[in-house]
Structure formats: structure tokens, C-alpha cells
CSV table of C-alpha atoms and ligand atoms in Angstrom, one decimal:
chain,number,residue,atom,x,y,z
A,966,MET,CA,105.7,81.5,116.0
A,967,ALA,CA,105.5,85.3,116.6
A,968,GLU,CA,104.6,84.8,120.3
A,969,SER,CA,107.2,82.3,121.0
A,970,SER,CA,109.8,84.6,119.4
A,971,LYS,CA,108.7,87.5,121.4
A,972,ASN,CA,108.9,85.4,124.7
A,973,ASN,CA,112.2,83.7,124.0
A,974,SER,CA,115.5,85.5,124.3
A,975,GLU,CA,117.1,82.5,122.6
A,976,SER,CA,115.0,82.8,119.5
A,977,SER,CA,116.4,81.9,116.2
A,978,ILE,CA,117.6,84.3,113.5
A,979,SER,CA,114.5,83.4,111.5
A,980,ASP,CA,112.2,84.4,114.3
A,981,LYS,CA,114.1,87.7,114.5
A,982,ILE,CA,113.7,88.2,110.8
A,983,TYR,CA,110.0,87.4,111.1
A,984,LYS,CA,109.7,89.9,114.0
A,985,VAL,CA,111.4,92.8,112.2
A,986,ARG,CA,109.5,92.1,109.2
A,987,LYS,CA,106.1,91.8,110.9
A,988,TRP,CA,106.2,94.9,113.0
A,989,GLY,CA,107.9,97.1,110.4
A,990,LEU,CA,104.9,97.6,108.2
A,991,ILE,CA,102.9,100.7,108.8
A,992,PRO,CA,99.2,100.0,108.9
A,993,SER,CA,98.2,101.7,105.6
A,994,LEU,CA,100.8,99.8,103.9
A,995,LYS,CA,99.5,96.5,105.2
A,996,TRP,CA,96.2,97.5,103.5
A,997,TYR,CA,98.1,98.1,100.3
A,998,TYR,CA,99.8,94.7,100.4
A,999,TYR,CA,96.5,93.0,101.1
A,1000,VAL,CA,94.8,94.6,98.1
A,1001,HIS,CA,97.8,93.9,95.9
A,1002,TYR,CA,97.8,90.3,97.0
A,1003,LYS,CA,94.1,89.8,96.5
A,1004,ILE,CA,94.1,91.3,93.0
A,1005,GLY,CA,97.2,89.4,92.0
A,1006,SER,CA,95.9,86.2,93.4
A,1007,LEU,CA,92.4,86.1,91.7
A,1008,GLN,CA,93.8,83.3,89.6
A,1009,LYS,CA,90.5,82.6,87.8
A,1010,ILE,CA,89.3,86.1,87.3
A,1011,ARG,CA,92.7,87.9,87.0
A,1012,LYS,CA,91.0,91.3,87.3
A,1013,THR,CA,92.9,94.4,86.7
A,1014,ALA,CA,93.0,97.1,89.2
A,1015,ASN,CA,91.2,100.1,87.6
A,1016,PHE,CA,94.3,102.2,88.2
A,1017,PRO,CA,97.8,101.4,89.0
A,1018,LEU,CA,98.1,100.7,92.7
A,1019,ASN,CA,101.8,101.1,92.7
A,1020,MET,CA,103.5,103.5,90.5
A,1021,MET,CA,107.3,103.4,90.1
A,1022,MET,CA,108.8,106.5,88.7
A,1023,GLU,CA,112.5,106.4,87.8
A,1024,VAL,CA,113.7,109.9,88.7
A,1025,THR,CA,117.1,109.0,87.3
A,1026,ASN,CA,118.9,105.8,86.0
A,1027,HIS,CA,122.4,107.3,86.7
A,1028,CYS,CA,124.2,105.8,89.6
A,1029,ASN,CA,127.2,106.7,91.7
A,1030,LEU,CA,127.9,102.9,92.5
A,1031,LYS,CA,128.5,99.8,90.6
A,1032,CYS,CA,127.0,97.1,92.8
A,1033,ILE,CA,128.0,93.7,91.4
A,1034,MET,CA,124.5,92.3,92.1
A,1035,CYS,CA,122.5,95.1,90.6
A,1036,PRO,CA,120.3,94.5,87.6
A,1037,ARG,CA,121.5,97.8,86.4
A,1038,GLU,CA,124.6,95.9,85.3
A,1039,ILE,CA,122.5,94.6,82.3
A,1040,MET,CA,121.0,98.0,81.4
A,1041,THR,CA,121.7,99.2,78.0
A,1042,ARG,CA,119.2,102.1,77.9
A,1043,LYS,CA,120.4,105.6,77.6
A,1044,GLU,CA,121.1,107.3,81.0
A,1045,GLY,CA,119.3,110.4,82.1
A,1046,VAL,CA,117.4,112.4,84.7
A,1047,MET,CA,113.6,112.9,84.8
A,1048,ASP,CA,112.5,116.5,84.2
A,1049,LEU,CA,110.5,118.1,86.9
A,1050,GLU,CA,107.9,119.2,84.4
A,1051,LEU,CA,107.4,115.6,83.2
A,1052,PHE,CA,107.2,114.4,86.8
A,1053,LYS,CA,104.5,117.0,87.5
A,1054,LYS,CA,102.6,116.2,84.2
A,1055,VAL,CA,102.4,112.4,85.2
A,1056,ILE,CA,101.4,113.4,88.9
A,1057,ASP,CA,98.7,115.7,87.7
A,1058,ASP,CA,97.4,113.1,85.0
A,1059,THR,CA,97.4,110.3,87.5
A,1060,THR,CA,95.9,112.1,90.6
A,1061,LYS,CA,93.1,113.4,88.1
A,1062,PHE,CA,92.6,109.8,87.0
A,1063,LYS,CA,92.8,108.1,90.4
A,1064,LYS,CA,95.7,108.2,92.9
A,1065,PRO,CA,98.2,105.5,92.9
A,1066,TYR,CA,98.3,104.2,96.4
A,1067,LEU,CA,102.1,103.8,96.6
A,1068,LEU,CA,104.5,106.0,94.7
A,1069,THR,CA,108.2,104.6,94.5
A,1070,LEU,CA,110.8,106.9,93.3
A,1071,HIS,CA,113.6,104.5,92.5
A,1072,PHE,CA,114.1,102.0,89.7
A,1073,SER,CA,117.4,101.6,87.9
A,1074,GLY,CA,119.5,104.3,89.6
A,1075,GLU,CA,120.3,106.3,92.6
A,1076,PRO,CA,117.4,108.8,93.2
A,1077,LEU,CA,119.5,111.3,95.2
A,1078,ILE,CA,121.3,112.1,91.9
A,1079,ASN,CA,118.3,114.0,90.9
A,1080,LYS,CA,118.5,117.3,92.8
A,1081,LYS,CA,114.8,118.0,92.1
A,1082,LEU,CA,113.7,114.9,94.1
A,1083,PRO,CA,112.7,116.7,97.2
A,1084,GLU,CA,110.6,119.1,95.1
A,1085,MET,CA,109.1,116.0,93.3
A,1086,ILE,CA,108.2,114.4,96.6
A,1087,ARG,CA,106.4,117.6,98.0
A,1088,TYR,CA,104.5,117.9,94.7
A,1089,ALA,CA,103.2,114.3,94.9
A,1090,LYS,CA,102.4,114.6,98.6
A,1091,ASP,CA,100.6,118.0,98.0
A,1092,LYS,CA,98.5,116.2,95.3
A,1093,GLY,CA,97.4,113.6,97.8
A,1094,VAL,CA,99.5,110.5,97.0
A,1095,PRO,CA,99.1,108.4,100.2
A,1096,ILE,CA,102.6,106.9,100.3
A,1097,VAL,CA,105.6,108.1,98.7
A,1098,LYS,CA,108.8,106.3,99.2
A,1099,PHE,CA,112.4,105.5,97.7
A,1100,ASN,CA,115.4,103.4,98.3
A,1101,SER,CA,119.0,105.0,98.3
A,1102,ASN,CA,122.5,104.0,98.7
A,1103,ALA,CA,122.7,107.1,101.0
A,1104,MET,CA,126.2,108.1,99.8
A,1105,LEU,CA,124.8,111.5,98.8
A,1106,LEU,CA,122.7,111.8,101.8
A,1107,ASP,CA,124.8,114.7,103.2
A,1108,GLU,CA,123.4,117.3,105.7
A,1109,LYS,CA,121.8,119.5,103.0
A,1110,MET,CA,120.0,116.6,101.3
A,1111,SER,CA,118.9,115.2,104.7
A,1112,GLU,CA,117.4,118.5,105.5
A,1113,GLN,CA,115.5,118.7,102.2
A,1114,ILE,CA,114.3,115.1,102.4
A,1115,LEU,CA,113.1,115.6,106.0
A,1116,GLY,CA,111.2,118.7,104.8
A,1117,SER,CA,109.7,117.0,101.7
A,1118,GLY,CA,106.7,115.1,103.1
A,1119,LEU,CA,108.3,111.7,102.3
A,1120,ASP,CA,106.8,108.6,104.0
A,1121,ILE,CA,109.4,106.0,103.7
A,1122,LEU,CA,113.1,106.2,103.2
A,1123,THR,CA,114.9,102.8,102.8
A,1124,ILE,CA,118.7,102.7,102.8
A,1125,ALA,CA,120.3,99.7,101.2
A,1126,ILE,CA,123.2,98.7,103.2
A,1127,GLU,CA,124.8,95.3,103.5
A,1128,SER,CA,125.0,93.5,106.9
A,1129,THR,CA,128.8,93.8,107.5
A,1130,LYS,CA,131.5,96.1,106.2
A,1131,ASP,CA,133.2,93.2,104.3
A,1132,ILE,CA,130.0,92.2,102.5
A,1133,HIS,CA,129.1,95.6,101.9
A,1134,ASP,CA,132.5,96.3,100.3
A,1135,LYS,CA,132.3,93.3,98.2
A,1136,PHE,CA,128.8,94.0,96.7
A,1137,ARG,CA,128.5,97.7,96.8
A,1138,VAL,CA,131.4,98.8,94.8
A,1139,GLY,CA,132.1,102.4,95.1
A,1140,SER,CA,130.3,102.8,98.5
A,1141,ASP,CA,131.9,103.5,101.9
A,1142,PHE,CA,130.2,101.6,104.7
A,1143,GLU,CA,131.4,104.1,107.4
A,1144,GLN,CA,130.2,107.1,105.4
A,1145,VAL,CA,126.8,105.5,104.8
A,1146,THR,CA,126.5,104.6,108.5
A,1147,ARG,CA,127.3,108.1,109.5
A,1148,ASN,CA,124.7,109.5,107.0
A,1149,VAL,CA,122.0,107.3,108.2
A,1150,GLN,CA,122.8,108.1,111.9
A,1151,ASN,CA,122.9,111.7,111.0
A,1152,ILE,CA,119.3,111.9,109.3
A,1153,VAL,CA,117.9,109.7,112.2
A,1154,GLU,CA,119.3,112.3,114.7
A,1155,MET,CA,118.2,115.3,112.6
A,1156,LYS,CA,114.6,113.8,112.5
A,1157,LYS,CA,114.6,113.3,116.1
A,1158,LYS,CA,115.7,116.8,116.9
A,1159,LYS,CA,113.0,118.2,114.6
A,1160,GLY,CA,110.4,116.1,116.3
A,1161,LEU,CA,109.2,114.5,113.1
A,1162,LYS,CA,107.2,111.4,112.7
A,1163,LYS,CA,107.9,111.0,109.0
A,1164,PRO,CA,109.7,109.6,107.1
A,1165,SER,CA,109.9,106.1,108.5
A,1166,ILE,CA,113.7,105.6,108.2
A,1167,ARG,CA,114.6,101.8,107.3
A,1168,VAL,CA,117.6,99.8,106.4
A,1169,GLN,CA,117.5,97.0,104.0
A,1170,MET,CA,120.1,94.3,103.9
A,1171,LEU,CA,120.4,91.4,101.4
A,1172,THR,CA,121.0,87.6,102.2
A,1173,SER,CA,123.2,85.8,99.8
A,1174,LYS,CA,125.6,83.0,99.7
A,1175,ASP,CA,128.2,85.3,101.3
A,1176,THR,CA,126.0,86.0,104.4
A,1177,ASP,CA,125.3,83.6,107.3
A,1178,GLU,CA,123.1,84.1,110.2
A,1179,LYS,CA,126.0,85.8,112.3
A,1180,ASP,CA,126.3,88.5,109.6
A,1181,ILE,CA,122.6,89.1,109.5
A,1182,GLN,CA,122.4,89.2,113.3
A,1183,ALA,CA,125.3,91.7,113.4
A,1184,GLY,CA,123.4,94.0,110.8
A,1185,ILE,CA,120.2,93.7,113.0
A,1186,ASP,CA,122.1,94.5,116.1
A,1187,LEU,CA,123.6,97.4,114.6
A,1188,TRP,CA,120.5,98.8,113.0
A,1189,GLU,CA,117.6,97.8,115.2
A,1190,PRO,CA,118.2,100.3,118.0
A,1191,ILE,CA,118.7,103.2,115.4
A,1192,VAL,CA,116.2,103.0,112.6
A,1193,ASP,CA,112.5,102.4,112.4
A,1194,TYR,CA,112.5,99.1,110.5
A,1195,VAL,CA,115.2,96.6,109.5
A,1196,LYS,CA,114.3,94.7,106.2
A,1197,ILE,CA,116.1,91.6,105.2
A,1198,GLU,CA,115.5,90.5,101.6
A,1199,SER,CA,117.0,87.6,99.6
A,1200,ILE,CA,119.2,88.7,96.8
A,1201,SER,CA,117.5,88.0,93.5
A,1202,THR,CA,118.4,87.2,89.8
A,1203,ALA,CA,116.0,89.8,88.5
A,1204,GLY,CA,113.9,87.0,87.0
A,1205,GLY,CA,116.7,85.0,85.9
A,1206,GLN,CA,118.4,87.8,84.1
A,1207,ILE,CA,121.6,88.2,86.2
A,1208,GLU,CA,124.0,86.0,88.0
A,1209,ASP,CA,122.7,84.0,90.9
A,1210,PHE,CA,124.6,85.3,94.1
A,1211,GLY,CA,122.6,82.8,96.3
A,1212,SER,CA,119.0,83.7,95.9
A,1213,THR,CA,116.6,81.9,98.3
A,1214,ARG,CA,113.4,83.3,96.8
A,1215,SER,CA,110.9,80.8,95.8
A,1216,GLN,CA,109.7,80.3,92.4
A,1217,LYS,CA,106.7,82.5,91.4
A,1218,LYS,CA,103.6,80.9,90.2
A,1219,LEU,CA,101.8,83.9,89.0
A,1220,CYS,CA,102.6,87.4,88.2
A,1221,LYS,CA,100.8,90.1,90.3
A,1222,GLU,CA,102.7,93.1,89.0
A,1223,ILE,CA,101.0,93.3,85.6
A,1224,TRP,CA,97.6,93.8,87.1
A,1225,THR,CA,98.6,96.4,89.7
A,1226,ASN,CA,101.9,98.1,88.9
A,1227,MET,CA,103.2,100.6,86.3
A,1228,VAL,CA,106.8,101.7,85.8
A,1229,ILE,CA,107.7,105.1,84.3
A,1230,LEU,CA,111.2,105.6,83.1
A,1231,TRP,CA,113.1,108.8,83.2
A,1232,ASN,CA,112.4,109.6,79.6
A,1233,GLY,CA,108.6,108.9,80.0
A,1234,ASP,CA,108.7,105.3,78.5
A,1235,VAL,CA,106.3,103.1,80.4
A,1236,THR,CA,106.9,99.5,81.3
A,1237,VAL,CA,105.0,97.0,83.3
A,1238,CYS,CA,107.3,95.8,86.1
A,1239,CYS,CA,110.4,96.3,88.2
A,1240,VAL,CA,112.3,93.4,86.5
A,1241,ASP,CA,112.3,95.1,83.1
A,1242,HIS,CA,115.4,97.2,83.4
A,1243,ASN,CA,115.6,97.6,79.6
A,1244,ALA,CA,112.1,98.4,78.8
A,1245,ALA,CA,111.6,95.3,76.6
A,1246,LEU,CA,107.9,95.4,77.5
A,1247,LYS,CA,107.4,99.0,76.7
A,1248,VAL,CA,103.7,99.8,76.6
A,1249,GLY,CA,103.7,103.6,75.9
A,1250,ASN,CA,105.3,106.9,76.8
A,1251,VAL,CA,103.7,109.5,79.0
A,1252,ASN,CA,104.8,112.3,76.6
A,1253,GLU,CA,102.4,110.8,74.0
A,1254,SER,CA,99.5,109.3,76.0
A,1255,SER,CA,97.8,109.7,79.4
A,1256,ILE,CA,98.3,107.2,82.1
A,1257,GLU,CA,94.7,106.0,81.8
A,1258,GLU,CA,95.2,105.4,78.0
A,1259,ILE,CA,98.5,103.4,78.7
A,1260,TRP,CA,96.9,101.5,81.5
A,1261,ASN,CA,94.0,100.3,79.5
A,1262,GLY,CA,95.7,100.4,76.1
A,1263,GLU,CA,96.1,97.6,73.7
A,1264,LYS,CA,99.7,96.7,74.5
A,1265,TYR,CA,99.1,96.4,78.3
A,1266,GLN,CA,95.9,94.4,77.7
A,1267,ARG,CA,97.8,92.2,75.4
A,1268,LEU,CA,100.2,91.3,77.9
A,1269,ARG,CA,97.6,90.6,80.5
A,1270,ASP,CA,95.7,88.4,78.1
A,1271,LEU,CA,98.8,86.4,77.4
A,1272,HIS,CA,99.3,85.9,81.1
A,1273,ARG,CA,95.6,84.8,81.5
A,1274,LYS,CA,96.0,82.2,78.8
A,1275,GLY,CA,99.4,81.2,80.1
A,1276,ASP,CA,101.0,82.0,76.7
A,1277,LEU,CA,104.2,83.0,78.4
A,1278,ASP,CA,106.4,81.8,75.5
A,1279,LYS,CA,105.2,85.0,73.7
A,1280,ILE,CA,106.8,87.1,76.3
A,1281,PRO,CA,110.4,85.9,76.9
A,1282,LEU,CA,111.0,88.3,79.9
A,1283,CYS,CA,107.9,87.1,81.8
A,1284,ASP,CA,108.7,83.5,80.8
A,1285,SER,CA,112.1,83.7,82.3
A,1286,CYS,CA,110.9,85.6,85.4
A,1287,LEU,CA,108.2,83.0,86.2
A,1288,ASN,CA,110.2,80.0,85.3
A,1289,ALA,CA,113.4,81.1,86.8
A,1290,ASN,CA,114.5,79.3,90.0
A,1291,HIS,CA,115.2,82.4,91.7
A,1292,GLY,CA,113.0,85.4,91.0
B,1968,SAM,C1,118.2,99.0,92.3
B,1968,SAM,S1,118.3,99.8,93.8
B,1968,SAM,C2,117.9,101.5,93.2
B,1968,SAM,C3,117.9,102.5,94.5
B,1968,SAM,C4,119.2,102.7,95.1
B,1968,SAM,N1,120.2,103.0,94.2
B,1968,SAM,C5,119.7,101.7,96.1
B,1968,SAM,O1,120.7,101.1,96.0
B,1968,SAM,O2,118.9,101.5,97.1
B,1968,SAM,C6,116.9,99.3,94.6
B,1968,SAM,C7,116.9,98.2,95.6
B,1968,SAM,O3,117.4,97.0,94.9
B,1968,SAM,C8,118.3,96.2,95.8
B,1968,SAM,N2,119.0,95.3,94.9
B,1968,SAM,C9,120.0,95.6,94.0
B,1968,SAM,N3,120.4,94.4,93.5
B,1968,SAM,C10,119.6,93.4,93.9
B,1968,SAM,C11,119.5,92.1,93.7
B,1968,SAM,N4,120.2,91.4,92.8
B,1968,SAM,N5,118.5,91.4,94.4
B,1968,SAM,C12,117.7,92.0,95.3
B,1968,SAM,N6,117.7,93.3,95.6
B,1968,SAM,C13,118.7,93.9,94.9
B,1968,SAM,C14,119.2,97.3,96.4
B,1968,SAM,O4,119.7,96.9,97.5
B,1968,SAM,C15,118.1,98.3,96.7
B,1968,SAM,O5,117.4,98.2,97.9
B,1969,SF4,S1,123.4,101.9,94.3
B,1969,SF4,FE1,121.5,100.9,93.7
B,1969,SF4,S2,121.1,101.3,91.5
B,1969,SF4,FE2,123.3,101.8,92.0
B,1969,SF4,S3,124.3,100.0,91.5
B,1969,SF4,FE3,123.8,99.8,93.7
B,1969,SF4,S4,121.8,98.8,93.8
B,1969,SF4,FE4,122.1,99.5,91.8
């Protein structure tokens, strides 16, 4: 399919989506996904990685937008910004234990609201974390912030933008399509002028019942010549927690996250996956315990055991996530 799409200028939209997806991964990230997949798919053994392969740190859960499809809409947690000292403590603790392969610096909020973000990225990179990345709505990506991000050592910057202005305006309430476009073009230009290889600058668009192939194609046509990678994702219901805006995701059979991922919220609370926006599955707090203690702790292991046994009715969030039609 990839070959025919390469040779056929009339190739279909799904071929094109496949192509941008396929060639967008950087080699080391392919390795990460392979390991992640293997660990998560060992159905009979269900072994836990001996360290979190993917650590997500919520540098803030404040946001400057009110996107209608965002799981943040159901978040009832207190809002705040992660302290630089807490961030450093976690990185020191983790890199001493074993490095997470992938460090993601967004969760329920807009990372650029935390003005210490560039310093945090630099710290994690200096401590040897292989891949540091985050997603942003890019409204705060002005000249000064772009300069700092480009100098931080970041590996991947993904800008969330919808495929056309109309769709963007409908979903991304409070955003300005033209402003986001200018900010992305500007940081790409600045990166080019500086002769930098990193970060890989990407654009991510969502498919929903409001998008058709023409819209997605318009988005690809706009962004493919400018950025390093165009990613197209189906809108989700965050495991059945929010309204279905037209998800085309297939139902999950098994959870991989609980064996490979850890999410650290701005106040140090730890949960097990990126669907848990209200920390219903809190397994500890990094102010009180080390990453190693939490990762191998009783609460995490109990959740893994329940998954092994298939006793999901004892974990309503996981039950809804794995049984929702649209994950
Ligand atoms: C929750 S946001 C946080 C980071 C940043 N504020 C942003 O918008 O990129 C992370 C990613 O989730 C995506 N997202 C939001 N709602 C979604 C949904 N219902 N289904 C799938 N992805 C969603 C956004 O497009 C963004 O790429
Ligand atoms: S900008 Fe990101 S975090 Fe904020 S509401 Fe939109 S998707 Fe959610």
C-alpha cells in the first residue's frame, strides 16, 4: 500500500494519511513504540517494564482555551503550575532510577503557560532523557517563547490545530487560526535560520464528524510543505468520559499504558494513564515517595493484577475505557 501510494499521484486520502504517519516517526521513536507495543501485548505474561518507559508530566493544568472536545472539560481538580524544584526532584529521582525513554510535558492544560518550561526541558535533556516532547495550542508561542523553546534542547514540538479555519473555530474556542498559523510559520523560520535540526516541528489535526476528506486534504496541503510531520488523529471520547464528536477509534482489547506509563500531575500526584484527568486512579505523590516506590508500589500493582485477572469492574475508569466503543 505504501509503494502504490508513493507511485500514484491520484492516491486516496487514506494512502496519504498512511504516508505522512509512516514517514513522520523518527527512528528512535519507532524503537520506543516497538517496545511499548511488545510489553503491552504480552497478553499471557503481562510483564511490567522495570521503569516507566513514558513519563508524562503535567507542567500545568491551566489553559488559555476552552476546546469543546477536550477532556479538560470534565476536570474538577484544583488548577496550578508545577514548581521547577518539584520537576527537578522528579527528574533527578527518575534518571537515578532509570531514564524514562519518552518524557511528555503536557496533560490537562497548556504547557506554555508555565514560564519555566524551557528551563525544565533543558534540565531533563542535560540529565540524559532521550526524547522530550510536548503538545501546544501555540497561542502563546510568540517570538520570545519560540527563541527559548528552540534553545531548550526539545526533541518534538507538536502543534494542535484543526484542518480548516471553520473547524478550528468550532472546536478550539478562544483560539485564533491565523495567529496559530503565523506562530508556527515563525518558529519554523527561526529554526531554519539558526540551522537547527531539533525540535522536530509537527502539526496534529483531529478527524471528527465535522471533517471530511477535503478538509483533511486542505490541512495536509497547508502544512506538509512547512512542518516536519503532519499527524492525523481521530477525536476520542477519552475512554467514554466525554461526548462522542465522531470518533473512529477502534475498541481497545487490552490496556498497554498501565505497564509502561506514568503520569505526574502538577501537584505531584501520580496516576497511571492519560485518560485519568481527575486522578481517580491516584497511586501516590512524588513529594512523599520515590518514582521507584510508586512504580512498584502496592496501589500500582493492585491495578495491574486486576487487569491481569480481567476484574475491570473493580476499576470503573478502566472498565469504561476498555469497553467504550470509542477510546
Ligand atoms: C489535552 S491537549 C494538551 C496540550 C495543549 N493544550 C494542546 O492543545 O495541544 C493534548 C492533545 O490532546 C488533543 N485532544 C484534545 N481533545 C481531544 C479529543 N477529544 N480526542 C483526541 N485528542 C484530543 C489536542 O488536540 C492535543 O493535541
Ligand atoms: S488547548 Fe489543549 S488543553 Fe486547552 S482546552 Fe484545548 S485541547 Fe484542552
